[in-house]
Coordinates of C-alpha atoms in Angstrom, one line a residue:
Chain G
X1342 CA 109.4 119.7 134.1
X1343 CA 111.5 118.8 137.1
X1344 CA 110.4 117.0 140.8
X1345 CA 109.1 119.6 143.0
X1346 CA 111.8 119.9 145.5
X1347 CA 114.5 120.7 143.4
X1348 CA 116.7 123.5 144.3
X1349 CA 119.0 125.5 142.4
X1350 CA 122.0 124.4 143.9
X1351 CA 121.0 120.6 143.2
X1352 CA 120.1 121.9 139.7
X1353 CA 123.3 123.9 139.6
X1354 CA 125.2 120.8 140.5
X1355 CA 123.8 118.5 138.5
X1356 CA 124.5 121.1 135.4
X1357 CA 128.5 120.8 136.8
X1358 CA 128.3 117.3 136.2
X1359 CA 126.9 117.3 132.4
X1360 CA 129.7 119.8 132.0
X1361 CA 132.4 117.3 133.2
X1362 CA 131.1 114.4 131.4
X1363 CA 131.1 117.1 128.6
X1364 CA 134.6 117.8 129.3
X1365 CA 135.8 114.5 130.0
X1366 CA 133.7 113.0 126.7
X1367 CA 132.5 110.2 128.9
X1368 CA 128.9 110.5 127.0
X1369 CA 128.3 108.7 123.9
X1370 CA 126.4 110.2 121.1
X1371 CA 123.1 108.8 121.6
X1372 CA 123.5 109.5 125.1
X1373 CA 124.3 113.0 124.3
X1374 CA 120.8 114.4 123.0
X1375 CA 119.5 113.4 125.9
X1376 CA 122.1 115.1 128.4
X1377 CA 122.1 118.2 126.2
X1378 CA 117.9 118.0 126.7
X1379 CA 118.1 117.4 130.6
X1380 CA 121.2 120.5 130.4
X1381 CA 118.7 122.9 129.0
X1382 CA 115.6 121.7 131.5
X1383 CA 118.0 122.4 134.5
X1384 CA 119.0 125.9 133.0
X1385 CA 115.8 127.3 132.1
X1386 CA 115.1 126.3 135.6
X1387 CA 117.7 127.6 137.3
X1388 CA 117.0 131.3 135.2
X1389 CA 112.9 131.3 136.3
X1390 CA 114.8 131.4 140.3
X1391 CA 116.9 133.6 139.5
X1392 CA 114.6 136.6 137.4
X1393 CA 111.2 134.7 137.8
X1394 CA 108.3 135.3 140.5
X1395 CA 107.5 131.7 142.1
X1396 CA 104.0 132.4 143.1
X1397 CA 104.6 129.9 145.8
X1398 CA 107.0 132.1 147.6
X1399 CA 105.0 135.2 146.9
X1400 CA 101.9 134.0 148.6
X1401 CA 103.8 132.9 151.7
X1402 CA 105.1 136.0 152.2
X1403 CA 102.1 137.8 151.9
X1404 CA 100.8 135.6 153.9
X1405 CA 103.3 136.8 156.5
X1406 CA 102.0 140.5 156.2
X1407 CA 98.2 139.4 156.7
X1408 CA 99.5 137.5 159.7
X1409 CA 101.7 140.1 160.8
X1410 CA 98.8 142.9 161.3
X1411 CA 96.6 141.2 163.0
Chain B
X1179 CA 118.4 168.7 229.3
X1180 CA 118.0 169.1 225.4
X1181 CA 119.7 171.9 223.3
X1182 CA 117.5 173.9 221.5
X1183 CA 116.3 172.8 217.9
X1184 CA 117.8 174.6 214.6
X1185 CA 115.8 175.2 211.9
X1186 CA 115.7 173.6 208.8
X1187 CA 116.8 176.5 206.7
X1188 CA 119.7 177.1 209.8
X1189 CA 120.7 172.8 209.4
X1190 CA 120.5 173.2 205.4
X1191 CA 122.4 176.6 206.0
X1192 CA 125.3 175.2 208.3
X1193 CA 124.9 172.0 205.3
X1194 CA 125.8 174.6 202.7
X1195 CA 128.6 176.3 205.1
X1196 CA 130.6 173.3 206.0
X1197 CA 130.3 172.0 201.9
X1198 CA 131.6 175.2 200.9
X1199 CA 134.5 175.3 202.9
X1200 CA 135.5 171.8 203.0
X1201 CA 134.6 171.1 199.5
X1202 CA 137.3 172.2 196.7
X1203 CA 136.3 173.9 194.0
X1204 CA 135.5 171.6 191.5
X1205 CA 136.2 167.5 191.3
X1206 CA 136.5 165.8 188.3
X1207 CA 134.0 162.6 188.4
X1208 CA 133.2 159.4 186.7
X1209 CA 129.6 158.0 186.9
X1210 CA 127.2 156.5 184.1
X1211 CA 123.7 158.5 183.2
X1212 CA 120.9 156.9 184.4
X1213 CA 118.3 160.0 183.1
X1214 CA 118.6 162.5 181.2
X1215 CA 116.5 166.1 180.4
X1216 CA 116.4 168.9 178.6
X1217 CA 113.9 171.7 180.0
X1218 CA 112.1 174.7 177.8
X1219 CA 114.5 176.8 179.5
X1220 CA 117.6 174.7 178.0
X1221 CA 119.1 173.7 181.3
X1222 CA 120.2 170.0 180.9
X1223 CA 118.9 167.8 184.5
X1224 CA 120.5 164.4 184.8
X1225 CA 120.7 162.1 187.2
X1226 CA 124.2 160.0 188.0
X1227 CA 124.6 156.6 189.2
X1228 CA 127.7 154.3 190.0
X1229 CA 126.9 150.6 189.8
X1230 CA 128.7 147.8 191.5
X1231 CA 130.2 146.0 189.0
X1232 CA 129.9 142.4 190.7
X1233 CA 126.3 142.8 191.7
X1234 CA 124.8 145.1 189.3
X1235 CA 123.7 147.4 192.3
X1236 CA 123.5 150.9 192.4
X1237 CA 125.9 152.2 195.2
X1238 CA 125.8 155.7 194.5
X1239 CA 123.5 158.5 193.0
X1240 CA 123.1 161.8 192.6
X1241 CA 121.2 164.5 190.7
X1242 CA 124.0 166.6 188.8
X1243 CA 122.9 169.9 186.1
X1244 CA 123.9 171.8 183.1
X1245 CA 123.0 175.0 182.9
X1246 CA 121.6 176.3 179.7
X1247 CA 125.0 178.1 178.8
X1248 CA 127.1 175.5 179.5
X1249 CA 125.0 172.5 177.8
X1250 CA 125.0 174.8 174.3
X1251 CA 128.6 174.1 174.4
X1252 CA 129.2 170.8 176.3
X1253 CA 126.7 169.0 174.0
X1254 CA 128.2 169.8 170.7
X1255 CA 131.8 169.1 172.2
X1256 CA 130.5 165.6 173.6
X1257 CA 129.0 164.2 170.6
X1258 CA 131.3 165.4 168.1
X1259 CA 134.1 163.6 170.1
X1260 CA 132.1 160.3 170.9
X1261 CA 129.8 160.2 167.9
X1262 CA 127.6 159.2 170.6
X1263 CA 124.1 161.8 172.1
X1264 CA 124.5 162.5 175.6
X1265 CA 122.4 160.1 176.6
X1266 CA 121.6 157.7 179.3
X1267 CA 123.5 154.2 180.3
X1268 CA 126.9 156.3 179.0
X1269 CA 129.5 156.4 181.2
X1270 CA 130.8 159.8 181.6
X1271 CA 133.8 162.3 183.0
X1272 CA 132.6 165.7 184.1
X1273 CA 133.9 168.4 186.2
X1274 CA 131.4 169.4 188.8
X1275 CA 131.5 172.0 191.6
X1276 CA 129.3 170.3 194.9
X1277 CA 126.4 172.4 195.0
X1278 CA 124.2 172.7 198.3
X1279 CA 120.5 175.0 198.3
X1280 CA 118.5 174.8 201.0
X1281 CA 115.3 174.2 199.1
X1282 CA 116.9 171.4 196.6
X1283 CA 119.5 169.7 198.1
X1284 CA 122.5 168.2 196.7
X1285 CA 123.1 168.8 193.3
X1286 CA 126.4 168.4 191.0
X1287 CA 127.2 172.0 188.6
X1288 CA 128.7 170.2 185.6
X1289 CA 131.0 172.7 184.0
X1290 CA 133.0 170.3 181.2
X1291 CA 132.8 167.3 179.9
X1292 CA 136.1 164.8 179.1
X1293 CA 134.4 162.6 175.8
X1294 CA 137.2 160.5 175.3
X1295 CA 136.3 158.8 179.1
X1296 CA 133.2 158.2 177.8
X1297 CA 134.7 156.5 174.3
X1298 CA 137.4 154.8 176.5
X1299 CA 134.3 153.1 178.8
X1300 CA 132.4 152.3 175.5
X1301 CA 135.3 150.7 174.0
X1302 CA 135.5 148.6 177.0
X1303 CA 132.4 147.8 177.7
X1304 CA 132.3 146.7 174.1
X1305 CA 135.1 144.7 174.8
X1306 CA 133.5 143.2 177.5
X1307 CA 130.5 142.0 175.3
X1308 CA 132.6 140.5 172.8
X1309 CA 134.5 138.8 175.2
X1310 CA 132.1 137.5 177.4
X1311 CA 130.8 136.3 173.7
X1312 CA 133.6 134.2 172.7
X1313 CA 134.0 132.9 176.3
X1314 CA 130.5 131.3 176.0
X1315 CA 132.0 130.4 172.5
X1316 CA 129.1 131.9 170.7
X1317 CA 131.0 134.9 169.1
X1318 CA 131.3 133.3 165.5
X1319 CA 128.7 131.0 165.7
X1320 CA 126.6 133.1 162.9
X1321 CA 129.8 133.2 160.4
X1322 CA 130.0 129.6 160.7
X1323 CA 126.3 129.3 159.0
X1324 CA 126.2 128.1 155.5
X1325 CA 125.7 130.9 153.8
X1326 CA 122.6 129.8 151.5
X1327 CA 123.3 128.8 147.7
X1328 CA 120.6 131.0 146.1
X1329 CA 120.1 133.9 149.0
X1330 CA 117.0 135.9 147.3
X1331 CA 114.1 135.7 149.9
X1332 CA 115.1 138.3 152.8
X1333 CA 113.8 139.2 155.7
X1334 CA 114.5 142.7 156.6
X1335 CA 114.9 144.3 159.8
X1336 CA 114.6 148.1 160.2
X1337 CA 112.1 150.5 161.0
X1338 CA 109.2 151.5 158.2
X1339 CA 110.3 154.9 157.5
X1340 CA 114.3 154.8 157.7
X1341 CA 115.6 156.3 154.7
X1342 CA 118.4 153.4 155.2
X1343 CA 115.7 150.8 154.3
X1344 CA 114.2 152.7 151.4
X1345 CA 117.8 152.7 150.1
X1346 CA 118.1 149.2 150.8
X1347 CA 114.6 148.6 148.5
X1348 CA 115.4 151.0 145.4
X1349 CA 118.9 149.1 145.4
X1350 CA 117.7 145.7 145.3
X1351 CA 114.2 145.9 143.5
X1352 CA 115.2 147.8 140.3
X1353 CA 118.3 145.7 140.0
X1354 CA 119.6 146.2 136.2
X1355 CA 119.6 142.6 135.6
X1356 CA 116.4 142.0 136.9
X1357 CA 117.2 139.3 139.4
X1358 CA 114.2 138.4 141.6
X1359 CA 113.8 139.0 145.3
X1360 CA 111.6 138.5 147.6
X1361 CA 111.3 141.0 151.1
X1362 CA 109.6 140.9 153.7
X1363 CA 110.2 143.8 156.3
X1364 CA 109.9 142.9 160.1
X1365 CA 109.5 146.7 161.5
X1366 CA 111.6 147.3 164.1
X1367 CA 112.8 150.6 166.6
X1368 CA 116.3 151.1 166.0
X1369 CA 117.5 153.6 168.4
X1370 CA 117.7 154.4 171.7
X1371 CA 116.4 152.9 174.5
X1372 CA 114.0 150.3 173.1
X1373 CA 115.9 149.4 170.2
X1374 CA 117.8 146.5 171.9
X1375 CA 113.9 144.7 172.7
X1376 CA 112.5 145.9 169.6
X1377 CA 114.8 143.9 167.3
X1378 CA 115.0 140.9 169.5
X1379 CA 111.2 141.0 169.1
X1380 CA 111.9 140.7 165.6
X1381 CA 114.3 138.5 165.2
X1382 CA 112.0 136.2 167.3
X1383 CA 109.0 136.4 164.6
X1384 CA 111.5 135.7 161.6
X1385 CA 113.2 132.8 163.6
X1386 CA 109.2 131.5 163.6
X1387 CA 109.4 131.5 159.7
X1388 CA 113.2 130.4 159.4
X1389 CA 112.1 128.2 156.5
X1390 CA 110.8 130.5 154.2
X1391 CA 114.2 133.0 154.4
X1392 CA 117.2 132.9 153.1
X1393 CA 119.0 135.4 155.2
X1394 CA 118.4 138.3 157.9
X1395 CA 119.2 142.4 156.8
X1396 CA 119.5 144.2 159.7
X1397 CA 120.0 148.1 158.2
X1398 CA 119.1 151.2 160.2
X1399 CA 118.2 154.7 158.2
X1400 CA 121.6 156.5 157.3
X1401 CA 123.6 159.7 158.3
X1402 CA 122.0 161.2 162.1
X1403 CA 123.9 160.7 165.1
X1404 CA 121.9 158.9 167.1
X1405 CA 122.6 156.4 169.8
X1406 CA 124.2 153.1 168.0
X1407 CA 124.9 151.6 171.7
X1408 CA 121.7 149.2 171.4
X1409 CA 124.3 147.8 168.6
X1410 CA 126.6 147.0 171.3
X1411 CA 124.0 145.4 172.9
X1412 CA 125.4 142.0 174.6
X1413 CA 121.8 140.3 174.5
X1414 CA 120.8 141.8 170.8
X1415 CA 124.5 140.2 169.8
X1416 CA 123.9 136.8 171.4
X1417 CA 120.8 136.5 169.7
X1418 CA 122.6 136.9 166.4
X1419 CA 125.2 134.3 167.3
X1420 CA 122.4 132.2 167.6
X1421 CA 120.0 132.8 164.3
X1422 CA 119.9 130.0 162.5
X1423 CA 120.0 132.2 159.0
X1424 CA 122.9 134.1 158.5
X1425 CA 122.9 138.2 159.3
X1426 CA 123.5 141.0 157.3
X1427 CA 124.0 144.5 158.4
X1428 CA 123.7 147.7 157.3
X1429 CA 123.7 149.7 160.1
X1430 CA 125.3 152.5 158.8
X1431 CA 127.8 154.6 161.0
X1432 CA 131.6 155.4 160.6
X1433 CA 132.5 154.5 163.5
X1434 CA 134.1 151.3 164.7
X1435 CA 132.3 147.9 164.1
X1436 CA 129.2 147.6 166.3
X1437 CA 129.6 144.1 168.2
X1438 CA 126.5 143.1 166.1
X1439 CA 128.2 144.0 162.8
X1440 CA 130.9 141.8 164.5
X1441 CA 128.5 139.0 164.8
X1442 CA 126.9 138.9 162.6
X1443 CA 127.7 137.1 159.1
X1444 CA 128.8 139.9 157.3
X1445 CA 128.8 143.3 158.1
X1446 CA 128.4 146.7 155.5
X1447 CA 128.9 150.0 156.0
X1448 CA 125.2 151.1 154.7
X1449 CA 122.0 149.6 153.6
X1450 CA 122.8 150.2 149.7
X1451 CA 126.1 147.7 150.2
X1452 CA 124.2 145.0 152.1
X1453 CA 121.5 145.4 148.9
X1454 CA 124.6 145.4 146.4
X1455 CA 126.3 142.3 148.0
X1456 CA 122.8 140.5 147.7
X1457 CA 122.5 141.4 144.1
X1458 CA 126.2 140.4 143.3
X1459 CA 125.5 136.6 144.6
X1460 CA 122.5 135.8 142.4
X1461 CA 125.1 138.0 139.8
X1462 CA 127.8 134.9 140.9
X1463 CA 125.5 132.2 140.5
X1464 CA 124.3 134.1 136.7
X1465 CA 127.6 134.2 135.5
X1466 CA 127.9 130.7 136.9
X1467 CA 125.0 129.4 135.1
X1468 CA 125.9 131.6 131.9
X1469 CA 129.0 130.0 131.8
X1470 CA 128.2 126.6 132.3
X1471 CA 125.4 127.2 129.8
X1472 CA 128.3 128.5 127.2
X1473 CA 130.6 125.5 128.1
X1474 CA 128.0 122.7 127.7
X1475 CA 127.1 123.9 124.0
X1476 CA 130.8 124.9 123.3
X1477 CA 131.4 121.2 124.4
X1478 CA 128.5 119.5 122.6
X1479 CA 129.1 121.6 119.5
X1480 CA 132.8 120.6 119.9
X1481 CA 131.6 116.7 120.3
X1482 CA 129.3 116.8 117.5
X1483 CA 132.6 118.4 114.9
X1484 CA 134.9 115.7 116.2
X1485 CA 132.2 112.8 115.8
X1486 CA 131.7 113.9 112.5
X1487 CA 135.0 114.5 112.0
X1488 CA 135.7 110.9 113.2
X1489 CA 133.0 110.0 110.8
X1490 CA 134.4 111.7 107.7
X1491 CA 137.6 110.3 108.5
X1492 CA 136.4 106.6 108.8
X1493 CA 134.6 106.8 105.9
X1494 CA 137.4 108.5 104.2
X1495 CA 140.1 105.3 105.3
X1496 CA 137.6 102.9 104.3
X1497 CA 136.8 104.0 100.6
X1498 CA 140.6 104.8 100.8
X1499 CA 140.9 101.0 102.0
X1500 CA 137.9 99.7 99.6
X1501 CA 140.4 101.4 96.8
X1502 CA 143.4 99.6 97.8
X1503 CA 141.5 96.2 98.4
X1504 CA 139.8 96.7 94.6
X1505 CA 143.0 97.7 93.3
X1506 CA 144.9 94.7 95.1
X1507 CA 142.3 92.4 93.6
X1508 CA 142.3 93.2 90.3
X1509 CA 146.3 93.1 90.2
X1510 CA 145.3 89.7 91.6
X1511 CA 142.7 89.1 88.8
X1512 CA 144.5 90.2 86.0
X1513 CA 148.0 88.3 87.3
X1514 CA 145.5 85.0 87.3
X1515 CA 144.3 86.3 83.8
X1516 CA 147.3 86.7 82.3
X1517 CA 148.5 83.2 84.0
X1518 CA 145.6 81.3 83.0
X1519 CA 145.8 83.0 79.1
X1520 CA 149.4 81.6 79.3
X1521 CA 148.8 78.5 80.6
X1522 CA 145.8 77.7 78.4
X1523 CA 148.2 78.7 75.4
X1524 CA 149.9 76.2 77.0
X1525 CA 147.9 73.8 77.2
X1526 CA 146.5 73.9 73.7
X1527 CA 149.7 74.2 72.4
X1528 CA 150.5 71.2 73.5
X1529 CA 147.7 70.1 72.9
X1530 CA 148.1 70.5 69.4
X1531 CA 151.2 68.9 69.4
X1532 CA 149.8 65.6 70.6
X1533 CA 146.8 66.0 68.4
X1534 CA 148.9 66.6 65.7
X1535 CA 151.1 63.9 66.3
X1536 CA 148.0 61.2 66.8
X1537 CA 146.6 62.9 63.4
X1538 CA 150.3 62.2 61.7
X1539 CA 150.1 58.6 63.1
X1540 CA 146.9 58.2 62.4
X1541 CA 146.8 59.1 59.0
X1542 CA 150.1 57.1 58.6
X1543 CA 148.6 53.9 60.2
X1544 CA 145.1 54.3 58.2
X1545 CA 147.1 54.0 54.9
X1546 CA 148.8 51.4 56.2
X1547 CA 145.8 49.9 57.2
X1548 CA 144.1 50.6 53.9
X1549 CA 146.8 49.2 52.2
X1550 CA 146.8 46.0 53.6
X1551 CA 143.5 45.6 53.5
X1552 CA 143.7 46.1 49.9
X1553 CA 146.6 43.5 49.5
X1554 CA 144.8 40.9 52.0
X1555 CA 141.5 41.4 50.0
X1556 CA 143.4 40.8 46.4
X1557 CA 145.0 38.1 47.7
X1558 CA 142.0 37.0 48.6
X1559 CA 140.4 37.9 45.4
X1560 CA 143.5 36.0 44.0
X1561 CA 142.7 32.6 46.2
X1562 CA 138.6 33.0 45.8
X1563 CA 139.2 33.2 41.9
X1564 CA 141.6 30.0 42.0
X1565 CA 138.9 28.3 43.9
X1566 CA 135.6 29.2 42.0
X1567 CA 137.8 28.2 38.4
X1568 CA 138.6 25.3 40.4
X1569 CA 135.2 24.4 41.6
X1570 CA 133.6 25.3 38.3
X1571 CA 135.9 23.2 36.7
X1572 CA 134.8 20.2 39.0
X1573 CA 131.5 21.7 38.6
X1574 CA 131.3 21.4 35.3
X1575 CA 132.4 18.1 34.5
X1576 CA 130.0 16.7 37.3
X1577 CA 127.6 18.6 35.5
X1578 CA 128.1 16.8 32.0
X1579 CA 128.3 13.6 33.6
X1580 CA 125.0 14.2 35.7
X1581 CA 123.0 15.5 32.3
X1582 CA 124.5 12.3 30.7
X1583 CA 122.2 10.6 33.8
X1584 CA 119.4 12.7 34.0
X1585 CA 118.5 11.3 30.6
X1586 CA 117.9 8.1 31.5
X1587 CA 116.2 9.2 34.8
X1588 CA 113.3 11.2 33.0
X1589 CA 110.2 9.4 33.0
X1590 CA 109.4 10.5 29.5
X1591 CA 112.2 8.0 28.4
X1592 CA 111.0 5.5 30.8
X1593 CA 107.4 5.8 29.7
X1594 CA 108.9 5.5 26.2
X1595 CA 109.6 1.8 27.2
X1596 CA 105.6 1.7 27.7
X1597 CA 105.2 2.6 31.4
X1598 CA 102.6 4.7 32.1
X1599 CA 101.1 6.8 35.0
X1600 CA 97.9 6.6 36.7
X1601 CA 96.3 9.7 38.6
X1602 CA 92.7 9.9 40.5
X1603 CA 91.9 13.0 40.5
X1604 CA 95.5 14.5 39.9
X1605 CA 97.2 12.0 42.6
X1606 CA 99.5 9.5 41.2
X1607 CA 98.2 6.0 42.0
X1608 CA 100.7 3.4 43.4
X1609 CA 98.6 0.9 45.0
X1610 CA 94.7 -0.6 44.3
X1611 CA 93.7 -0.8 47.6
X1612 CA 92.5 3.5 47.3
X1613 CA 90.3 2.5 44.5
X1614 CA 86.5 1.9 44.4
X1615 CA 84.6 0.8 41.7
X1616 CA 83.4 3.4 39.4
X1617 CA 86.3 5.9 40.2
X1618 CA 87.5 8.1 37.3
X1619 CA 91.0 6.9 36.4
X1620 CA 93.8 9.1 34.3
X1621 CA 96.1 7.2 32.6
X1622 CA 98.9 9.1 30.7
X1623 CA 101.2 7.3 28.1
X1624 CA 104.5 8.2 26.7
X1625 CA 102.1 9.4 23.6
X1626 CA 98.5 10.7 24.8
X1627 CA 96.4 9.9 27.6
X1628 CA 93.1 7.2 28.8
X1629 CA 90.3 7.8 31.0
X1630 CA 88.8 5.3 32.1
X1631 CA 86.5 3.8 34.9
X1632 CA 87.1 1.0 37.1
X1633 CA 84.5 -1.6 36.6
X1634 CA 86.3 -4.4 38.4
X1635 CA 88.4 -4.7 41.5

């Protein structure tokens, strides 16, 4: 859904400045949907860091353990 | 020529002689423990050293003992007092009586213990540490670290079977709210002697996977006694100051700050609050996001009422405007209406008039026109009639005169006076030269007619 390398705090951020624009009504109508769209990519990915397991991570670590006991 | 040798046991026994008498009866000593021992039998054998505190160098040493019934109660005392086992690198007071036996030598009879030396020297050296630490300006150098924006991925350092760490675990792994972390424990000896190497050793393997952590627990199982000094470590601290991930600990004692809980980042009393401070930073960042999440749909839902709002309004102002603008121009139409009914009354009224007064003339001037047309032709009539009886008249007596002439003129009359006419085939004859001989001839008389045929010409 998003690049790769985003992290939450860039994700985080980024859902700040909807909010402001929000705030501020600096977005027009049409460009509204696709703000409020973009909003609710950047949350649902900033709640899988937060409660999801990122295989990714899980392996490195792992990883570490096989490493670890040689 | 030579005097004659003692004995050992007579040198050792003068030894003992002159200690006894010079020596008072018990000194009160500062020196640090360099070993320790407890034998089966409870008697306590130690060994004191003085170092030189320039060169590190030991300028002094001796072996020193507790017996059995003395250490039952000097133990207790000392590590109730210091929070700290009798152990050794401490530096301690004790009251000794110089002892000298011919078979063992020199040994110090400790007696009593003063703990709060030892915790006075502690604090001290501590201070030392931490001061030696800020003059290399290292001392905050691991507070100074960004502390990560999502910390979740932890590396822990303790040893396997600390109750501390399990703690640590249950705390953070069945969070309520289901937040997700991921631990990795570097095992590690936390006490005594080795501890100080141990968790250096550690802190070297996680500084090899720096990238893949978020932050450094360092929590040690709760509740015994046991030596915390390694915490006070100068070389474990200066490693901390110079982590690249911000440290945690948990180390667990009620004593002052360690100088690694100084150190480090941030510093908790036990494993559970390290675990509990984790958990309330992704709870932060939650919230955070929960709120943001709140505020974006209160704002769009908030946008979306006021466009439509906007909206209703705008259409409302122009029907209301549509309204006026219809009403306006049809106060305008009928205003024209009414004009042009008027004026067109107007118009044909007058109209009328002229028509009328063209029709009154007109009727007026046709009679007169009539009538003197009627006089003109009578007169006419009048003049015509004079002429005709005139002309009539002439007419008429031209008339008589010419019948009186016509008489005379009519060839019957003449023929009468024996003229005659000739015809050739119908056509009067008026001269011979048209006649050959043997032509039919018609000759008629004023009585009868001749045919004849020419013989001669």
């Amino acid at each position: 859904m998003t690049q790769k390398k985003l992290t939450y705090k860039e994700a985080f951020s980024e859902l700040e400045n909807i909010l402001v624009k929000l705030e501020n009504n600096e977005l027009d109508v049409d460009e509204l949907t696709e703000s409020v769209k973009k909003a609710s990519e950047l949350i649902k990915f900033c709640k899988a860091k937060l409660f999801e397991t990122e295989e990714e991570v899980e392996k490195i670590i792992h990883d570490l353990d096989s490493e670890n006991n040689k | 020529m030579q005097p004659k040798p003692l004995s050992l046991f007579e040198l050792n026994n003068q030894i003992k002689g002159i200690l006894k008498t010079n020596c008072e009866k018990s000194y009160w000593v500062t020196g640090e423990i360099s070993e320790i021992k407890v034998n089966h039998s409870g008697h306590c054998y130690l060994e004191l050293i003085q170092k030189d505190p320039a060169s590190d160098q030991i300028i002094a040493r001796s072996r020193a003992t507790i017996w059995a019934t003395g250490y039952r109660m000097i133990k207790p005392y000392f590590e109730t007092t210091t929070k700290q086992p009798l152990s050794t690198g401490l530096d301690i007071m004790i009251k000794v009586c110089v002892e000298f036996h011919e078979v063992y030598g020199l040994s110090l009879n400790i007696t009593d213990i003063e703990p709060v030396y030892t915790i006075g020297e502690l604090a001290l050296r501590k201070q030392n540490v931490i001061q030696r630490l800020n003059e290399e300006g290292v001392l905050e150098m691991n507070k100074e670290l960004e502390f990560p924006y999502l910390c979740h991925k932890i590396a822990v350092i303790s040893s396997v079977t600390a109750a501390g760490y399990e703690d640590f675990m249950d705390q953070l792994l069945s969070n309520s709210s289901g937040y997700k972390f991921y631990v990795k424990l570097f095992p590690a000896t936390m006490q005594g002697k080795e501890a100080e190497k141990s968790i250096i050793s550690s802190l070297d393997k996680i500084y090899q996977y720096e990238s893949v952590f978020d932050a450094v627990v360092i929590i040690r199982g709760g509740g015994s006694k046991a030596d915390l000094s390694c915490f006070d470590s100068y070389w474990l601290a200066y490693h901390i100051t110079q982590f690249p991930l911000p440290v945690l600990t948990g180390i667990g004692h009620e004593q002052d700050d360690s100088v690694v809980d100084l150190v480090a980042y941030n510093r908790f009393k036990t494993p559970t609050a390290v675990a509990s401070f984790l958990i309330d930073t992704i709870t932060e960042h939650d919230v955070n996001l929960h709120q943001v999440e709140e505020q974006i749909i209160h704002c769009v839902g908030e946008l979306i009422i006021d466009t439509q709002e906007i909206f209703v309004s705008v259409v409302a102002n122009m029907t209301q405007k549509i309204k006026d603008l219809v009403l306006r121009k049809n106060i305008i139409l009928q205003d024209f209406n009414f004009s042009l009914t008027t004026l067109a009354k107007k118009v044909v009224y007058h109209k009328k008039i002229v028509l009328n007064k063209r029709e009154t003339r007109l009727t007026i001037s046709s009679k007169n026109f009539w009538n003197n047309r009627q006089q003109d032709l009578q007169t006419f009539i009048k003049i015509l009639m004079k002429h005709l009886n005139f002309v009539f008249e002439k007419n008429k007596n031209r008339l008589e005169r010419f019948d009186d002439r016509i008489v005379y003129l009519n060839p019957r009359q003449i023929m009468k006076r024996g003229y005659s006419i000739t015809r050739k085939n119908g056509k009067v004859i008026k001269d011979s030269h048209s006649l050959e001989k043997g032509d039919d001839l018609e000759t008629i008389l004023y009585k009868g007619k001749i045919v004849s045929v020419l013989k001669k010409k």
